[in-house]
Coordinates of C-alpha atoms in Angstrom, one line a residue:
Chain A
M17 CA 21.1 -48.0 -13.8
I18 CA 19.9 -45.0 -15.7
A19 CA 16.9 -45.5 -18.1
F20 CA 15.4 -42.9 -20.3
Q21 CA 12.0 -44.1 -20.9
D22 CA 10.1 -42.7 -23.8
L23 CA 11.1 -39.2 -23.0
H24 CA 9.3 -36.4 -24.8
K25 CA 10.2 -32.6 -24.5
A26 CA 9.3 -29.7 -26.6
F27 CA 10.2 -25.9 -26.0
D28 CA 7.6 -23.3 -27.4
G29 CA 6.1 -25.9 -29.6
H30 CA 9.6 -27.2 -31.1
V31 CA 9.9 -30.8 -30.4
V32 CA 13.4 -31.8 -29.1
L33 CA 12.9 -35.2 -27.7
D34 CA 10.4 -37.4 -29.3
G35 CA 10.3 -40.8 -27.5
F36 CA 14.1 -41.0 -26.5
T37 CA 14.6 -44.3 -24.9
L38 CA 18.0 -45.7 -23.8
E39 CA 19.5 -47.8 -21.0
V40 CA 22.8 -46.8 -19.3
K41 CA 24.1 -50.0 -17.7
D42 CA 26.1 -49.9 -14.3
G43 CA 29.9 -49.5 -14.6
E44 CA 29.6 -48.6 -18.3
T45 CA 30.3 -45.3 -20.1
T46 CA 27.5 -44.6 -22.6
V47 CA 28.2 -41.9 -25.1
I48 CA 25.3 -40.0 -26.7
I49 CA 26.3 -38.5 -30.0
G50 CA 24.3 -36.4 -32.5
Y51 CA 24.0 -33.2 -34.3
S52 CA 24.1 -29.9 -32.6
G53 CA 20.7 -28.9 -31.2
T54 CA 19.4 -32.4 -31.3
G55 CA 18.6 -32.4 -27.5
K56 CA 21.5 -34.4 -26.2
S57 CA 22.1 -32.0 -23.3
V58 CA 18.4 -31.7 -22.7
A59 CA 18.2 -35.4 -22.3
L60 CA 21.1 -35.3 -19.7
K61 CA 19.4 -32.4 -17.7
H62 CA 16.3 -34.6 -17.3
V63 CA 18.6 -37.2 -15.3
V64 CA 19.2 -34.7 -12.4
G65 CA 15.8 -33.0 -12.7
L66 CA 17.0 -29.7 -14.2
L67 CA 14.2 -30.0 -16.7
Q68 CA 10.9 -31.8 -16.4
P69 CA 9.7 -34.0 -19.3
D70 CA 6.5 -33.5 -21.1
T71 CA 5.8 -37.3 -21.0
G72 CA 8.0 -40.2 -20.3
D73 CA 10.6 -40.3 -17.5
V74 CA 14.3 -41.1 -16.4
I75 CA 14.5 -43.8 -14.0
V76 CA 17.5 -43.8 -11.7
D77 CA 18.0 -46.9 -9.7
G78 CA 14.2 -47.4 -9.7
R79 CA 13.4 -43.8 -8.9
A80 CA 11.3 -41.8 -11.4
V81 CA 13.1 -38.4 -11.5
S82 CA 10.1 -36.3 -12.5
T83 CA 8.0 -37.6 -9.6
L84 CA 10.6 -37.1 -6.8
E85 CA 9.8 -34.7 -4.0
R86 CA 12.4 -31.9 -3.3
A87 CA 14.3 -33.8 -0.6
A88 CA 14.4 -36.9 -2.6
L89 CA 15.6 -35.0 -5.6
L90 CA 18.4 -33.5 -3.6
A91 CA 19.4 -36.9 -2.4
L92 CA 19.5 -38.2 -5.9
R93 CA 21.6 -35.4 -6.9
R94 CA 24.2 -36.2 -4.3
E95 CA 24.7 -39.5 -6.2
I96 CA 25.3 -37.8 -9.5
G97 CA 28.2 -35.7 -10.6
F98 CA 27.5 -33.2 -13.5
V99 CA 30.3 -31.8 -15.6
F100 CA 29.0 -28.8 -17.6
Q101 CA 29.9 -27.8 -21.2
F102 CA 31.6 -24.7 -20.2
A103 CA 32.5 -26.0 -16.7
A104 CA 30.1 -23.6 -14.9
L105 CA 32.6 -22.8 -12.3
F106 CA 31.7 -20.2 -9.7
D107 CA 33.7 -17.1 -10.7
S108 CA 33.7 -15.7 -7.1
M109 CA 35.3 -18.7 -5.6
S110 CA 38.7 -20.2 -5.7
V111 CA 39.4 -23.7 -7.3
F112 CA 39.4 -25.2 -3.8
D113 CA 36.0 -23.6 -2.8
N114 CA 34.5 -24.6 -6.3
V115 CA 35.5 -28.2 -5.7
A116 CA 34.6 -28.2 -2.0
L117 CA 31.2 -26.7 -2.5
G118 CA 29.4 -29.9 -3.1
L119 CA 31.2 -31.5 -0.2
R120 CA 30.1 -28.8 2.2
R121 CA 26.7 -30.4 2.1
R122 CA 28.0 -33.4 3.6
E123 CA 28.9 -34.3 7.2
L124 CA 32.7 -33.9 6.7
S125 CA 35.3 -32.4 9.0
D126 CA 37.5 -29.7 7.6
D127 CA 40.4 -32.0 7.3
E128 CA 38.4 -34.6 5.4
L129 CA 36.9 -32.0 3.1
A130 CA 40.4 -30.7 2.2
T131 CA 41.7 -34.2 1.7
R132 CA 38.8 -35.1 -0.6
V133 CA 39.4 -31.7 -2.6
R134 CA 43.2 -32.3 -3.0
E135 CA 42.6 -35.9 -4.1
A136 CA 40.1 -34.9 -6.7
L137 CA 42.5 -32.1 -8.0
A138 CA 45.4 -34.5 -8.0
L139 CA 43.2 -37.1 -10.1
V140 CA 42.9 -34.2 -12.6
D141 CA 46.5 -33.2 -12.4
L142 CA 45.8 -29.8 -10.9
T143 CA 47.6 -30.2 -7.7
G144 CA 48.8 -26.7 -6.6
A145 CA 46.0 -24.9 -8.3
E146 CA 43.8 -24.6 -5.2
A147 CA 44.0 -20.9 -4.7
K148 CA 43.6 -19.9 -8.4
Y149 CA 40.4 -18.3 -9.5
P150 CA 38.4 -19.5 -12.6
A151 CA 39.4 -16.3 -14.5
E152 CA 43.1 -17.4 -14.2
L153 CA 42.4 -20.8 -15.8
S154 CA 42.7 -22.0 -19.3
G155 CA 39.7 -23.6 -20.9
G156 CA 41.2 -27.1 -20.4
M157 CA 42.1 -26.4 -16.9
R158 CA 38.5 -25.2 -16.2
K159 CA 37.0 -28.3 -17.6
R160 CA 39.4 -30.4 -15.3
V161 CA 38.3 -28.3 -12.3
G162 CA 34.7 -29.1 -13.4
I163 CA 35.6 -32.9 -13.5
A164 CA 37.3 -32.6 -10.1
R165 CA 34.0 -31.0 -8.7
A166 CA 32.1 -33.9 -9.9
I167 CA 34.5 -36.7 -8.8
A168 CA 35.0 -35.1 -5.4
L169 CA 31.5 -36.1 -4.6
R170 CA 32.4 -39.7 -5.1
P171 CA 29.3 -40.2 -7.1
R172 CA 27.7 -43.5 -8.5
Y173 CA 27.2 -41.7 -11.9
I174 CA 28.9 -38.9 -13.8
L175 CA 27.3 -37.0 -16.6
Y176 CA 29.6 -35.2 -18.9
D177 CA 28.0 -32.5 -21.2
E178 CA 30.2 -31.9 -24.2
P179 CA 33.4 -32.3 -22.2
T180 CA 35.8 -31.7 -25.1
T181 CA 34.1 -29.0 -27.1
G182 CA 36.1 -25.9 -27.7
L183 CA 39.4 -27.5 -26.7
D184 CA 42.4 -28.1 -28.8
P185 CA 43.0 -31.9 -29.8
V186 CA 45.7 -32.4 -27.3
T187 CA 43.8 -31.0 -24.4
A188 CA 40.7 -32.9 -25.7
A189 CA 42.7 -36.1 -25.6
V190 CA 43.8 -35.3 -22.0
I191 CA 40.1 -34.8 -20.9
D192 CA 39.4 -38.2 -22.7
Q193 CA 42.1 -40.0 -20.6
L194 CA 40.7 -38.3 -17.5
M195 CA 37.2 -39.6 -18.2
V196 CA 38.7 -43.2 -18.7
R197 CA 40.8 -42.9 -15.6
T198 CA 37.8 -41.7 -13.7
R199 CA 35.8 -44.8 -14.6
E200 CA 38.8 -47.1 -14.0
H201 CA 39.8 -45.6 -10.5
L202 CA 36.3 -44.9 -9.2
G203 CA 34.2 -47.4 -11.1
V204 CA 31.5 -44.8 -11.8
T205 CA 29.0 -45.2 -14.5
G206 CA 29.2 -42.4 -17.1
V207 CA 27.0 -40.7 -19.7
V208 CA 28.9 -38.5 -22.1
V209 CA 27.2 -36.2 -24.6
T210 CA 29.4 -35.3 -27.4
H211 CA 29.7 -34.7 -31.2
D212 CA 33.4 -35.4 -30.9
M213 CA 33.8 -38.8 -32.5
R214 CA 37.3 -39.4 -31.5
S215 CA 36.3 -38.8 -27.9
A216 CA 33.3 -41.1 -28.2
Y217 CA 35.4 -43.9 -29.5
T218 CA 38.0 -43.4 -26.7
V219 CA 35.7 -43.1 -23.8
G220 CA 32.6 -45.1 -24.7
D221 CA 31.8 -48.6 -24.0
R222 CA 28.5 -48.2 -26.0
I223 CA 27.5 -45.2 -28.4
A224 CA 23.8 -44.0 -28.9
M225 CA 23.1 -41.8 -31.7
L226 CA 20.3 -39.3 -31.0
Y227 CA 18.6 -38.3 -34.1
E228 CA 15.1 -36.4 -34.6
G229 CA 14.4 -36.8 -30.9
R230 CA 14.9 -40.6 -30.5
V231 CA 17.8 -43.0 -30.7
R232 CA 18.6 -43.8 -34.2
Q233 CA 21.1 -46.6 -33.2
V234 CA 22.9 -47.8 -30.1
G235 CA 25.8 -50.3 -30.0
T236 CA 29.3 -50.9 -29.0
V237 CA 32.1 -48.9 -30.6
A238 CA 32.8 -51.5 -33.2
E239 CA 29.1 -51.7 -34.1
I240 CA 28.8 -48.1 -34.7
Q241 CA 32.0 -48.0 -36.7
D242 CA 30.6 -50.8 -39.0
T243 CA 27.1 -49.5 -39.2
P244 CA 25.2 -49.7 -42.5
D245 CA 22.8 -47.0 -41.4
P246 CA 23.5 -44.1 -43.8
V247 CA 22.5 -41.4 -41.2
V248 CA 24.9 -42.7 -38.4
R249 CA 27.6 -43.4 -41.1
Q250 CA 27.4 -39.7 -42.5
F251 CA 27.7 -38.4 -38.9
I252 CA 30.5 -40.4 -37.8
E253 CA 32.6 -39.8 -41.0
G254 CA 31.6 -36.2 -40.7
R255 CA 30.4 -36.1 -44.3
P256 CA 28.4 -33.0 -45.6
A257 CA 24.8 -34.0 -46.9
Chain B
M1 CA 9.8 -20.0 1.9
R2 CA 11.2 -23.4 1.3
A3 CA 14.7 -21.9 1.6
V4 CA 14.1 -20.6 5.1
P5 CA 14.9 -23.8 7.1
D6 CA 18.3 -24.1 5.2
V7 CA 20.0 -21.8 7.7
A8 CA 23.4 -23.4 7.3
V9 CA 23.5 -22.2 3.7
W10 CA 21.9 -18.7 3.9
G11 CA 23.3 -17.7 7.3
R12 CA 27.0 -17.2 6.3
L13 CA 26.2 -15.8 2.9
T14 CA 23.8 -13.3 4.3
L15 CA 26.8 -11.6 6.2
V16 CA 28.7 -11.4 3.0
Q17 CA 25.8 -9.8 1.3
M18 CA 25.1 -7.4 4.0
R19 CA 28.6 -6.1 3.6
R20 CA 28.1 -5.8 -0.1
V21 CA 24.8 -4.2 0.0
G22 CA 25.4 -2.1 3.1
V23 CA 28.9 -1.0 3.3
D24 CA 29.6 -0.8 -0.5
S25 CA 26.4 1.2 -1.0
L26 CA 27.0 3.8 1.6
P27 CA 29.2 6.3 -0.3
V28 CA 26.5 6.9 -3.0
A29 CA 23.6 7.1 -0.5
L30 CA 25.6 9.6 1.6
F31 CA 26.7 11.7 -1.4
I32 CA 23.0 12.1 -2.7
A33 CA 21.7 12.8 0.8
A34 CA 24.4 15.4 1.5
F35 CA 23.6 17.5 -1.5
T36 CA 19.9 16.9 -1.1
G37 CA 20.2 18.5 2.4
V38 CA 21.9 21.6 1.1
V39 CA 19.4 22.0 -1.7
L40 CA 16.5 21.5 0.5
A41 CA 17.7 24.3 3.1
L42 CA 18.4 26.7 0.2
Q43 CA 15.0 26.2 -1.5
A44 CA 13.1 26.3 1.7
S45 CA 14.7 29.6 2.5
Y46 CA 13.7 30.8 -1.1
T47 CA 10.2 29.8 -0.6
F48 CA 9.8 31.0 3.0
A49 CA 11.6 34.4 2.5
G50 CA 9.3 37.2 3.8
T51 CA 6.4 35.0 4.7
V52 CA 7.5 32.3 7.0
P53 CA 10.1 32.4 9.9
L54 CA 13.4 31.0 8.6
Y55 CA 13.8 28.6 11.4
F56 CA 11.1 26.5 9.7
V57 CA 14.0 25.4 7.2
G58 CA 15.0 23.0 9.9
T59 CA 11.4 21.7 10.1
L60 CA 11.3 21.2 6.3
V61 CA 14.8 19.7 6.1
G62 CA 14.2 17.3 9.0
K63 CA 10.6 16.2 8.0
T64 CA 11.4 15.8 4.2
M65 CA 14.8 13.8 4.7
M66 CA 13.1 11.5 7.3
L67 CA 9.8 10.7 5.7
E68 CA 10.5 11.1 2.0
L69 CA 13.8 12.1 0.4
G70 CA 16.1 9.9 2.6
P71 CA 14.2 6.7 1.8
V72 CA 13.1 7.5 -1.7
L73 CA 16.3 9.0 -3.1
A74 CA 18.6 6.4 -1.4
G75 CA 16.1 3.7 -2.7
L76 CA 16.2 5.0 -6.3
A77 CA 20.0 5.2 -6.3
L78 CA 20.2 1.7 -4.8
A79 CA 17.7 0.4 -7.3
G80 CA 20.4 1.4 -9.8
R81 CA 23.3 0.1 -7.9
V82 CA 22.1 -2.9 -6.0
G83 CA 19.3 -4.1 -8.0
A84 CA 21.2 -3.9 -11.4
S85 CA 24.2 -5.5 -9.8
M86 CA 22.2 -8.4 -8.6
A87 CA 20.3 -8.9 -11.8
A88 CA 23.5 -8.7 -13.8
E89 CA 25.3 -11.3 -11.4
L90 CA 22.5 -13.8 -11.2
G91 CA 21.7 -13.3 -14.9
T92 CA 25.3 -14.2 -15.8
M93 CA 25.3 -17.1 -13.4
K94 CA 21.9 -18.3 -15.1
V95 CA 23.1 -18.1 -18.7
T96 CA 26.5 -19.8 -17.8
E97 CA 24.9 -22.6 -16.1
Q98 CA 26.2 -21.6 -12.6
V99 CA 22.7 -21.9 -11.3
D100 CA 22.1 -25.3 -12.8
A101 CA 25.5 -26.4 -11.3
L102 CA 24.4 -25.2 -7.8
E103 CA 21.3 -27.4 -8.1
T104 CA 23.3 -30.3 -9.2
L105 CA 25.4 -29.9 -6.2
A106 CA 22.3 -30.3 -4.0
Y107 CA 21.9 -26.6 -3.3
D108 CA 18.7 -24.7 -3.6
P109 CA 19.3 -21.5 -5.5
Q110 CA 16.7 -19.8 -3.3
S111 CA 18.7 -20.4 -0.1
F112 CA 22.1 -20.0 -1.8
L113 CA 21.4 -16.9 -3.9
V114 CA 18.0 -15.3 -3.2
L115 CA 17.4 -15.2 0.6
P116 CA 20.9 -13.9 1.7
R117 CA 20.4 -11.1 -0.8
V118 CA 16.7 -10.2 0.1
L119 CA 17.7 -10.3 3.9
A120 CA 20.7 -8.2 3.4
G121 CA 18.7 -5.7 1.5
T122 CA 15.8 -5.6 4.1
T123 CA 18.2 -5.1 7.0
M124 CA 20.8 -2.9 5.6
F125 CA 18.6 -0.4 3.7
P126 CA 17.3 1.1 7.0
V127 CA 20.9 1.4 8.2
I128 CA 21.9 3.1 4.9
V129 CA 18.9 5.4 5.0
A130 CA 19.5 6.2 8.6
L131 CA 22.9 7.4 7.9
A132 CA 21.7 9.3 4.7
I133 CA 19.0 11.1 6.7
L134 CA 21.7 12.1 9.1
A135 CA 24.0 13.3 6.4
G136 CA 21.2 15.2 4.8
I137 CA 20.2 17.0 8.0
T138 CA 23.7 17.8 8.9
T139 CA 24.5 19.4 5.4
G140 CA 21.2 21.2 5.6
W141 CA 22.2 22.6 9.0
L142 CA 25.6 23.5 7.7
A143 CA 24.2 25.2 4.7
S144 CA 21.8 27.1 6.9
L145 CA 24.7 28.3 9.1
A146 CA 26.9 29.3 6.2
L147 CA 24.5 30.5 3.6
L148 CA 21.2 31.6 5.4
H149 CA 23.0 33.0 8.4
L150 CA 20.6 30.9 10.6
S151 CA 21.9 30.0 14.1
T152 CA 22.2 26.4 15.3
Q153 CA 19.6 27.2 17.9
E154 CA 17.0 28.4 15.2
F155 CA 17.8 25.3 13.0
L156 CA 17.2 23.0 15.9
K157 CA 14.1 24.8 17.0
G158 CA 12.7 24.3 13.5
L159 CA 13.9 20.7 13.4
K160 CA 12.1 19.9 16.8
L161 CA 9.0 21.9 16.0
F162 CA 6.6 19.1 14.5
Y163 CA 9.0 16.3 15.2
R164 CA 7.4 12.9 16.1
F165 CA 9.2 9.7 16.8
K166 CA 7.0 8.1 14.2
D167 CA 8.7 10.1 11.5
T168 CA 11.9 8.3 12.2
W169 CA 10.7 4.8 12.4
F170 CA 8.3 5.1 9.6
G171 CA 10.9 6.3 7.3
L172 CA 13.2 3.4 8.3
F173 CA 10.4 0.9 8.2
K174 CA 9.5 2.2 4.7
S175 CA 13.1 1.8 3.6
A176 CA 13.1 -1.8 4.7
T177 CA 10.2 -2.4 2.5
F178 CA 12.2 -0.8 -0.4
G179 CA 15.3 -2.8 0.4
C180 CA 13.3 -6.1 0.3
T181 CA 11.4 -5.0 -3.0
I182 CA 14.6 -3.9 -4.8
T183 CA 16.6 -7.1 -4.0
L184 CA 13.7 -9.3 -4.6
V185 CA 13.2 -7.9 -8.1
G186 CA 16.9 -8.0 -8.9
C187 CA 17.0 -11.8 -7.9
V188 CA 13.8 -12.7 -9.7
V189 CA 14.7 -10.9 -12.9
G190 CA 18.3 -12.1 -12.8
L191 CA 17.2 -15.8 -12.3
G192 CA 14.7 -15.4 -15.2
T193 CA 17.4 -14.4 -17.6
R194 CA 17.4 -16.1 -21.0
G195 CA 20.1 -15.8 -23.8
G196 CA 23.6 -14.7 -23.6
A197 CA 25.0 -11.3 -22.9
E198 CA 22.0 -9.5 -24.5
G199 CA 19.7 -11.3 -22.1
V200 CA 21.9 -10.1 -19.2
G201 CA 21.7 -6.6 -20.4
R202 CA 18.0 -6.8 -20.8
S203 CA 17.5 -8.2 -17.2
T204 CA 19.7 -5.4 -15.8
T205 CA 17.6 -2.8 -17.4
Q206 CA 14.5 -4.4 -16.3
A207 CA 15.6 -4.8 -12.7
V208 CA 16.1 -1.0 -12.5
V209 CA 13.0 0.0 -14.2
Y210 CA 10.7 -2.5 -12.2
S211 CA 12.4 -1.6 -9.0
A212 CA 12.1 2.2 -9.5
V213 CA 8.4 1.8 -10.5
L214 CA 7.5 -0.5 -7.6
L215 CA 9.5 1.7 -5.1
L216 CA 7.5 4.7 -6.1
V217 CA 4.2 2.8 -6.0
L218 CA 5.1 1.5 -2.6
D219 CA 6.0 5.0 -1.5
A220 CA 2.6 6.3 -2.4
F221 CA 1.0 3.3 -0.5
W222 CA 3.0 4.2 2.6
A223 CA 2.0 7.8 2.2
L224 CA -1.6 6.7 2.5
V225 CA -0.9 4.4 5.5
L226 CA 0.9 7.4 7.2
L227 CA -2.2 9.4 7.0
Q228 CA -4.4 6.7 8.7

């Protein structure tokens, strides 16, 4: 289980997270929604120790992330796949090497490694793209390689940072299906950060709205859709103020 | 220092960087050294004319190339080429979250990105400078033969006149410290990049300026050490 516990984070005096508290239950996909710049990605980066909280902490399976020694943090990261907003693929590496990079840190034979890479690429419908380079891929394909890189690790958790941002509706729907398929096939726990409500409704078991640095409301898809809270309602309906 | 035990990661990558830093930088270093050798020979003859025997042209070309112009000019040229390229590459990786991605894949950016580059710079700069010195002395000799009507024996006599083995190893050792400094600055500045394309541009410029300044300060320091 991932638990965000009273997380506070400010950058140059600007408060981004102000007591963010949320529990992500095992086997579920929890979607964090909210306006741009409200700290959704910042919250996600605390889970893998890319950012240190000012106060509070993220607890992953009983481990307080900010207190972990370097070796323990690396061990934790091996259990977590992270899909970046713009895929963050390594330009100088082929698709195969991008997906294989995390696996090279494990005790795998070359055959096992190649099999794992091909399986991951097959799951995201990119069989045959192994030799391509990121510059040769469309935005949607890059996101799928990013997902393949994360699932190749067979992680317990996958964190998705704005997985459908910048994609056309059809490609975004493909990515949504992939996230659902990943949960169903691999049984991983997911945290998805997005402001795309269609995506949130498709992939989320629970949805939490981050507003002014803390959770405004958390609930099932149905509970969020029927919310009486005017702030949440305005956001999910996409109405201007 | 925490990256050092991670040999499995930086070992292979260092070879790749050695090729990039060494082989790819060689043409520009040789080009600069070759013309410097010619200019040194001609200006020495202009200065010495009528007062000092012309075979001292060999002395000046050899000493200056080995102790100063070989390491410093190659260093300044490579600060622009290698330092800027590393700052731009790592800066782009930083702003496009590739460095974060490395961390989430359980890699230490110090062992994956920094150590291979610094090791490559430290080991390959002396090789580049050695070849640059050789190129400079060769073109200085050829210019002396063709334009100053000096014989090979006279040039070699001057070259050997005040030669000490220390001249060679000191120049090469100095260039290793330049290589370490330039690559370290490129990596540190690159990984500290903030913002988008503008940030990358700023980092690239900073890397060149800081490297050049540090290189000249370091050069003055080594000059003092040489006199001890």
